[in-house]
């Protein structure tokens, strides 16, 4: 009865909940863009205000500043919060992030990325709508739903929201470790909504994540960009060197060419291998999400294994080379190639960095160029792996089945949420990854979306999750 | 006496001449940028106005439109002009271009690229100041100087100025061929000021140029940019494919890896080889111009040969990949790699295109990727080679010696001015390349400059050249 009352109220509040999400995405809180940093601060205030209005005790923790493009910039505060402190109730710590990936119309968005549009298929489109503002607004809406139904919130909430997730989560780990036995001491478990369903139809719970180690390398030589007619053929060109090094990292079939990287990967046992046989996933899901048949493997098993339990290396781009339209005959003086490796059990971030740096410097050195290469390890987040058999996953499973009428698949994810492993280690508590969005939401890409149905059911899921949590005997 | 009068007046007019050049560079006539195309039209009007004020008969020739980034855009008009038509005088056809390379402060300019600044070393800094607005304003100033001295201009001038030189000179060749026996029929010779001294101290005359063939290749697959966590390892990534193909084009030591390209290059005879022994050039000139010691060859002879008489391949950049600052974990869906080959005797542009396209398509095909590659030949300009022994070069040599007190070196250039070969073939007249700027001017790069001394002596050189031309018995 309790849940039916909540579900009915949530349905009535649809327009209000969407409007709140629209307000949130209208704040372009891009953490990687130094010029938009004030918008990340603004977004922290937005979150504080919304929860404060609902009676939560919120605070902004100043975590200092960092250097960005040659200037010292304040880090966005970490927002901590507490809603309820009844010692007879379970306490769950929720984490979300309020920053987003960069986005601009010139990247190819169909609409203004910072204006929420609902299309004819009831998809809400905007940067951050699924990653991770939808789930964050979902929690605000869930608390409001209990209040407006006149129902007691069944658990105590602790909150930890950050504004640097898309740019290395600087300062977060330190804060979590410092507060593990203080602010977060009463947490019985941790719930993070920052992952996605595997496909588009069936809900999932996520029990594993890849890590990510992001690198860049700068090659520079000439004092300024040069005319390729005047200098071409007589000087070492930074782009030629950089392209040679970048081409030595990964094969077009995805095989990583850096010696030692694959040696660190946990061997696939036949037991683990068999887990992949039953997951509800079709190759067409990948094709639809990618927008074309560009799959490397013809079957879902190898596809999912390479998404979840093998590392991969992606070349993201080059800063400093000619990137506009048209035909510019320039020899760029300084180019910065960017790439990252998704890491898996049992890779060690520091070993990965060392192997990558050694390889890059060795390859560059073999080119015999007079240009200079500088290697940068920009950030590293560790992989994480939990167990689907934990009671907390059982709670998540019951809640999901109640809302969606179907048991969730237990899956892993190819993406990275470094905070997951930090929470687990620092608090020694189980972390549940409880997704709201679908596998084709396009987080980090143009036209990022969140289906309205997932948003609404997601709010119901959060309400049901805390309800089930309060009933759990563990 | 005539020349001394002119020189003295030119010195007095310095500020006025600089002001005119400042006006010209303030118009950002970037032909490669569709958004700045109106500024190219504006620059055409500027040239027409300036020469009309001096009594020249000017006209703008409409040469139609072309497609650019999916839209049909009018081409800048070609400006034709006539100053004097005395049948007893020689007639020289002068060519310059009024468009410029792209430039923006974000590329690293120390000053606004479209505002002329004179620095403490008397260098005028702005986009186009040496390439090619300085020489163009130089001709206007030379005509004005004769008038203000009350001196009869010693030759008839025919003029041909274009606004598409930095973007393939579309439409120019057709117009020159069509007007060769009409508008240009009376030309005795052609003079082009769009090259540079070899070094920084000694004037030169240029008797050879490399050609340029500009290519790009698009690799695309996914329907939109993808999250590298979610898709990395399971899909063919366009960047990985593109980098693999780009790395197959040229070695870091400059060696072109495309089969067949080097077979087309005229063999170096021992006679030609010995010409390089006496040219006034130091390795430090290259280092100073490049801003660092990034030379491939340790000696000037091989350096100049690879600049003038061997082809080279430069990788300019990638459109569509992540090119901003920060760390974006994106798999770009569509990337466009750009490169060009500087061509030399006896390479045929069509053969070059065929060899490059075959190579690129073969390498891409060997990758086994499901992405699609599209090859584009953007434009091709032929190499050109004349003789230092022609009477016209003798005229140029005498004029140069008169202004600078030293005989010029006879050199070639690594850059391309496709119109040179068109004029020579269509008009069957000798073309003289008479430079104004120095080898370290940084055409096409940031902080492009023209030394004030070169500008002022350049105006004197043009005045002296037409004077010497009128005395020539040929």
PDB file of N, CA and C in Angstrom, chain B residues 61-117:
ATOM      1  N   UNK B  61      35.967  40.583 -61.463  1.00  0.00           N
ATOM      2  CA  UNK B  61      35.406  39.539 -62.312  1.00  0.00           C
ATOM      3  C   UNK B  61      34.718  38.479 -61.445  1.00  0.00           C
ATOM      4  N   UNK B  62      33.423  38.323 -61.662  1.00  0.00           N
ATOM      5  CA  UNK B  62      32.654  37.282 -60.970  1.00  0.00           C
ATOM      6  C   UNK B  62      33.040  35.924 -61.574  1.00  0.00           C
ATOM      7  N   UNK B  63      33.496  35.017 -60.727  1.00  0.00           N
ATOM      8  CA  UNK B  63      33.893  33.693 -61.254  1.00  0.00           C
ATOM      9  C   UNK B  63      33.016  32.587 -60.671  1.00  0.00           C
ATOM     10  N   UNK B  64      31.789  32.947 -60.269  1.00  0.00           N
ATOM     11  CA  UNK B  64      30.830  31.917 -59.855  1.00  0.00           C
ATOM     12  C   UNK B  64      30.945  31.555 -58.390  1.00  0.00           C
ATOM     13  N   UNK B  65      30.447  30.374 -58.063  1.00  0.00           N
ATOM     14  CA  UNK B  65      30.386  29.960 -56.670  1.00  0.00           C
ATOM     15  C   UNK B  65      30.952  28.550 -56.526  1.00  0.00           C
ATOM     16  N   UNK B  66      31.108  28.104 -55.280  1.00  0.00           N
ATOM     17  CA  UNK B  66      31.567  26.742 -55.025  1.00  0.00           C
ATOM     18  C   UNK B  66      30.927  26.222 -53.746  1.00  0.00           C
ATOM     19  N   UNK B  67      30.985  24.898 -53.543  1.00  0.00           N
ATOM     20  CA  UNK B  67      30.388  24.322 -52.349  1.00  0.00           C
ATOM     21  C   UNK B  67      31.408  24.288 -51.228  1.00  0.00           C
ATOM     22  N   UNK B  68      30.961  24.672 -50.054  1.00  0.00           N
ATOM     23  CA  UNK B  68      31.848  24.716 -48.888  1.00  0.00           C
ATOM     24  C   UNK B  68      31.021  24.339 -47.674  1.00  0.00           C
ATOM     25  N   UNK B  69      31.406  23.272 -46.977  1.00  0.00           N
ATOM     26  CA  UNK B  69      30.657  22.812 -45.810  1.00  0.00           C
ATOM     27  C   UNK B  69      29.161  22.744 -46.077  1.00  0.00           C
ATOM     28  N   UNK B  70      28.826  22.150 -47.228  1.00  0.00           N
ATOM     29  CA  UNK B  70      27.427  21.898 -47.526  1.00  0.00           C
ATOM     30  C   UNK B  70      26.638  23.087 -48.040  1.00  0.00           C
ATOM     31  N   UNK B  71      27.271  24.262 -48.149  1.00  0.00           N
ATOM     32  CA  UNK B  71      26.537  25.393 -48.695  1.00  0.00           C
ATOM     33  C   UNK B  71      27.221  25.935 -49.943  1.00  0.00           C
ATOM     34  N   UNK B  72      26.409  26.515 -50.823  1.00  0.00           N
ATOM     35  CA  UNK B  72      26.925  27.103 -52.060  1.00  0.00           C
ATOM     36  C   UNK B  72      27.320  28.547 -51.748  1.00  0.00           C
ATOM     37  N   UNK B  73      28.598  28.858 -51.937  1.00  0.00           N
ATOM     38  CA  UNK B  73      29.131  30.160 -51.532  1.00  0.00           C
ATOM     39  C   UNK B  73      29.753  30.838 -52.750  1.00  0.00           C
ATOM     40  N   UNK B  74      29.491  32.149 -52.948  1.00  0.00           N
ATOM     41  CA  UNK B  74      30.139  32.841 -54.074  1.00  0.00           C
ATOM     42  C   UNK B  74      31.662  32.862 -53.875  1.00  0.00           C
ATOM     43  N   UNK B  75      32.385  32.622 -54.942  1.00  0.00           N
ATOM     44  CA  UNK B  75      33.843  32.772 -54.892  1.00  0.00           C
ATOM     45  C   UNK B  75      34.177  34.264 -54.816  1.00  0.00           C
ATOM     46  N   UNK B  76      35.286  34.600 -54.167  1.00  0.00           N
ATOM     47  CA  UNK B  76      35.688  36.014 -54.213  1.00  0.00           C
ATOM     48  C   UNK B  76      35.962  36.399 -55.668  1.00  0.00           C
ATOM     49  N   UNK B  77      35.651  37.643 -56.051  1.00  0.00           N
ATOM     50  CA  UNK B  77      35.931  38.041 -57.437  1.00  0.00           C
ATOM     51  C   UNK B  77      37.441  38.101 -57.668  1.00  0.00           C
ATOM     52  N   UNK B  78      37.840  37.928 -58.906  1.00  0.00           N
ATOM     53  CA  UNK B  78      39.234  38.203 -59.259  1.00  0.00           C
ATOM     54  C   UNK B  78      39.288  39.674 -59.681  1.00  0.00           C
ATOM     55  N   UNK B  79      40.242  40.389 -59.129  1.00  0.00           N
ATOM     56  CA  UNK B  79      40.361  41.818 -59.425  1.00  0.00           C
ATOM     57  C   UNK B  79      41.368  41.996 -60.567  1.00  0.00           C
ATOM     58  N   UNK B  80      40.900  42.582 -61.661  1.00  0.00           N
ATOM     59  CA  UNK B  80      41.793  42.896 -62.785  1.00  0.00           C
ATOM     60  C   UNK B  80      41.988  44.402 -62.846  1.00  0.00           C
ATOM     61  N   UNK B  81      43.133  44.817 -63.356  1.00  0.00           N
ATOM     62  CA  UNK B  81      43.373  46.250 -63.417  1.00  0.00           C
ATOM     63  C   UNK B  81      44.381  46.619 -64.497  1.00  0.00           C
ATOM     64  N   UNK B  82      44.301  47.871 -64.887  1.00  0.00           N
ATOM     65  CA  UNK B  82      45.206  48.380 -65.917  1.00  0.00           C
ATOM     66  C   UNK B  82      45.631  49.781 -65.518  1.00  0.00           C
ATOM     67  N   UNK B  83      46.929  50.026 -65.539  1.00  0.00           N
ATOM     68  CA  UNK B  83      47.433  51.364 -65.202  1.00  0.00           C
ATOM     69  C   UNK B  83      48.405  51.768 -66.298  1.00  0.00           C
ATOM     70  N   UNK B  84      47.922  52.595 -67.202  1.00  0.00           N
ATOM     71  CA  UNK B  84      48.722  53.015 -68.351  1.00  0.00           C
ATOM     72  C   UNK B  84      48.562  52.070 -69.529  1.00  0.00           C
ATOM     73  N   UNK B  85      48.580  52.642 -70.750  1.00  0.00           N
ATOM     74  CA  UNK B  85      48.455  51.789 -71.945  1.00  0.00           C
ATOM     75  C   UNK B  85      49.255  52.384 -73.084  1.00  0.00           C
ATOM     76  N   UNK B  86      50.424  52.907 -72.746  1.00  0.00           N
ATOM     77  CA  UNK B  86      51.290  53.541 -73.744  1.00  0.00           C
ATOM     78  C   UNK B  86      51.978  52.454 -74.560  1.00  0.00           C
ATOM     79  N   UNK B  87      51.689  52.377 -75.874  1.00  0.00           N
ATOM     80  CA  UNK B  87      52.270  51.271 -76.685  1.00  0.00           C
ATOM     81  C   UNK B  87      53.789  51.358 -76.783  1.00  0.00           C
ATOM     82  N   UNK B  88      54.367  52.532 -76.422  1.00  0.00           N
ATOM     83  CA  UNK B  88      55.833  52.631 -76.496  1.00  0.00           C
ATOM     84  C   UNK B  88      56.508  52.050 -75.255  1.00  0.00           C
ATOM     85  N   UNK B  89      55.687  51.747 -74.239  1.00  0.00           N
ATOM     86  CA  UNK B  89      56.265  51.212 -73.013  1.00  0.00           C
ATOM     87  C   UNK B  89      56.118  49.698 -72.945  1.00  0.00           C
ATOM     88  N   UNK B  90      56.978  49.090 -72.137  1.00  0.00           N
ATOM     89  CA  UNK B  90      56.813  47.680 -71.808  1.00  0.00           C
ATOM     90  C   UNK B  90      55.590  47.541 -70.920  1.00  0.00           C
ATOM     91  N   UNK B  91      54.999  46.355 -70.941  1.00  0.00           N
ATOM     92  CA  UNK B  91      53.848  46.074 -70.080  1.00  0.00           C
ATOM     93  C   UNK B  91      54.167  44.882 -69.187  1.00  0.00           C
ATOM     94  N   UNK B  92      54.018  45.099 -67.874  1.00  0.00           N
ATOM     95  CA  UNK B  92      54.259  43.984 -66.948  1.00  0.00           C
ATOM     96  C   UNK B  92      52.950  43.637 -66.246  1.00  0.00           C
ATOM     97  N   UNK B  93      52.692  42.358 -66.168  1.00  0.00           N
ATOM     98  CA  UNK B  93      51.507  41.873 -65.460  1.00  0.00           C
ATOM     99  C   UNK B  93      51.926  41.519 -64.031  1.00  0.00           C
ATOM    100  N   UNK B  94      51.311  42.178 -63.053  1.00  0.00           N
ATOM    101  CA  UNK B  94      51.634  41.818 -61.666  1.00  0.00           C
ATOM    102  C   UNK B  94      50.487  40.999 -61.057  1.00  0.00           C
ATOM    103  N   UNK B  95      50.893  40.039 -60.228  1.00  0.00           N
ATOM    104  CA  UNK B  95      49.912  39.187 -59.541  1.00  0.00           C
ATOM    105  C   UNK B  95      50.185  39.239 -58.039  1.00  0.00           C
ATOM    106  N   UNK B  96      49.121  39.377 -57.249  1.00  0.00           N
ATOM    107  CA  UNK B  96      49.198  39.171 -55.794  1.00  0.00           C
ATOM    108  C   UNK B  96      47.893  38.542 -55.342  1.00  0.00           C
ATOM    109  N   UNK B  97      47.867  38.085 -54.092  1.00  0.00           N
ATOM    110  CA  UNK B  97      46.576  37.607 -53.573  1.00  0.00           C
ATOM    111  C   UNK B  97      46.219  38.395 -52.319  1.00  0.00           C
ATOM    112  N   UNK B  98      44.904  38.594 -52.141  1.00  0.00           N
ATOM    113  CA  UNK B  98      44.432  39.407 -51.009  1.00  0.00           C
ATOM    114  C   UNK B  98      43.737  38.577 -49.940  1.00  0.00           C
ATOM    115  N   UNK B  99      43.751  37.250 -50.062  1.00  0.00           N
ATOM    116  CA  UNK B  99      43.234  36.409 -48.978  1.00  0.00           C
ATOM    117  C   UNK B  99      44.407  35.973 -48.107  1.00  0.00           C
ATOM    118  N   UNK B 100      44.076  35.466 -46.919  1.00  0.00           N
ATOM    119  CA  UNK B 100      45.110  35.046 -45.968  1.00  0.00           C
ATOM    120  C   UNK B 100      44.761  33.681 -45.368  1.00  0.00           C
ATOM    121  N   UNK B 101      45.744  33.112 -44.684  1.00  0.00           N
ATOM    122  CA  UNK B 101      45.560  31.879 -43.917  1.00  0.00           C
ATOM    123  C   UNK B 101      44.700  32.154 -42.682  1.00  0.00           C
ATOM    124  N   UNK B 102      44.047  31.114 -42.147  1.00  0.00           N
ATOM    125  CA  UNK B 102      43.311  31.305 -40.891  1.00  0.00           C
ATOM    126  C   UNK B 102      44.254  31.748 -39.766  1.00  0.00           C
ATOM    127  N   UNK B 103      43.721  32.426 -38.760  1.00  0.00           N
ATOM    128  CA  UNK B 103      44.510  32.840 -37.588  1.00  0.00           C
ATOM    129  C   UNK B 103      43.567  33.183 -36.461  1.00  0.00           C
ATOM    130  N   UNK B 104      43.907  32.778 -35.261  1.00  0.00           N
ATOM    131  CA  UNK B 104      43.143  33.228 -34.099  1.00  0.00           C
ATOM    132  C   UNK B 104      44.061  33.248 -32.883  1.00  0.00           C
ATOM    133  N   UNK B 105      43.732  34.089 -31.926  1.00  0.00           N
ATOM    134  CA  UNK B 105      44.550  34.224 -30.727  1.00  0.00           C
ATOM    135  C   UNK B 105      44.737  32.866 -30.048  1.00  0.00           C
ATOM    136  N   UNK B 106      43.696  32.018 -30.134  1.00  0.00           N
ATOM    137  CA  UNK B 106      43.772  30.711 -29.477  1.00  0.00           C
ATOM    138  C   UNK B 106      44.840  29.816 -30.105  1.00  0.00           C
ATOM    139  N   UNK B 107      45.298  30.150 -31.310  1.00  0.00           N
ATOM    140  CA  UNK B 107      46.405  29.395 -31.909  1.00  0.00           C
ATOM    141  C   UNK B 107      47.728  29.719 -31.218  1.00  0.00           C
ATOM    142  N   UNK B 108      47.759  30.818 -30.470  1.00  0.00           N
ATOM    143  CA  UNK B 108      48.980  31.164 -29.757  1.00  0.00           C
ATOM    144  C   UNK B 108      49.589  32.494 -30.175  1.00  0.00           C
ATOM    145  N   UNK B 109      48.859  33.281 -30.948  1.00  0.00           N
ATOM    146  CA  UNK B 109      49.375  34.608 -31.323  1.00  0.00           C
ATOM    147  C   UNK B 109      49.623  35.456 -30.075  1.00  0.00           C
ATOM    148  N   UNK B 110      50.680  36.261 -30.116  1.00  0.00           N
ATOM    149  CA  UNK B 110      50.971  37.158 -28.992  1.00  0.00           C
ATOM    150  C   UNK B 110      50.060  38.379 -29.018  1.00  0.00           C
ATOM    151  N   UNK B 111      49.554  38.693 -30.206  1.00  0.00           N
ATOM    152  CA  UNK B 111      48.693  39.877 -30.356  1.00  0.00           C
ATOM    153  C   UNK B 111      47.501  39.464 -31.211  1.00  0.00           C
ATOM    154  N   UNK B 112      46.514  40.344 -31.304  1.00  0.00           N
ATOM    155  CA  UNK B 112      45.382  40.132 -32.207  1.00  0.00           C
ATOM    156  C   UNK B 112      45.923  39.988 -33.631  1.00  0.00           C
ATOM    157  N   UNK B 113      45.727  38.834 -34.284  1.00  0.00           N
ATOM    158  CA  UNK B 113      46.336  38.633 -35.604  1.00  0.00           C
ATOM    159  C   UNK B 113      45.814  39.589 -36.680  1.00  0.00           C
ATOM    160  N   UNK B 114      44.677  40.238 -36.429  1.00  0.00           N
ATOM    161  CA  UNK B 114      44.137  41.121 -37.445  1.00  0.00           C
ATOM    162  C   UNK B 114      44.264  42.611 -37.057  1.00  0.00           C
ATOM    163  N   UNK B 115      45.256  42.860 -36.227  1.00  0.00           N
ATOM    164  CA  UNK B 115      45.560  44.244 -35.887  1.00  0.00           C
ATOM    165  C   UNK B 115      47.076  44.398 -36.029  1.00  0.00           C
ATOM    166  N   UNK B 116      47.529  45.269 -36.918  1.00  0.00           N
ATOM    167  CA  UNK B 116      48.960  45.411 -37.158  1.00  0.00           C
ATOM    168  C   UNK B 116      49.647  46.052 -35.959  1.00  0.00           C
ATOM    169  N   UNK B 117      50.666  45.349 -35.468  1.00  0.00           N
ATOM    170  CA  UNK B 117      51.470  45.893 -34.369  1.00  0.00           C
ATOM    171  C   UNK B 117      52.913  45.994 -34.856  1.00  0.00           C
TER     172      UNK B 117
END
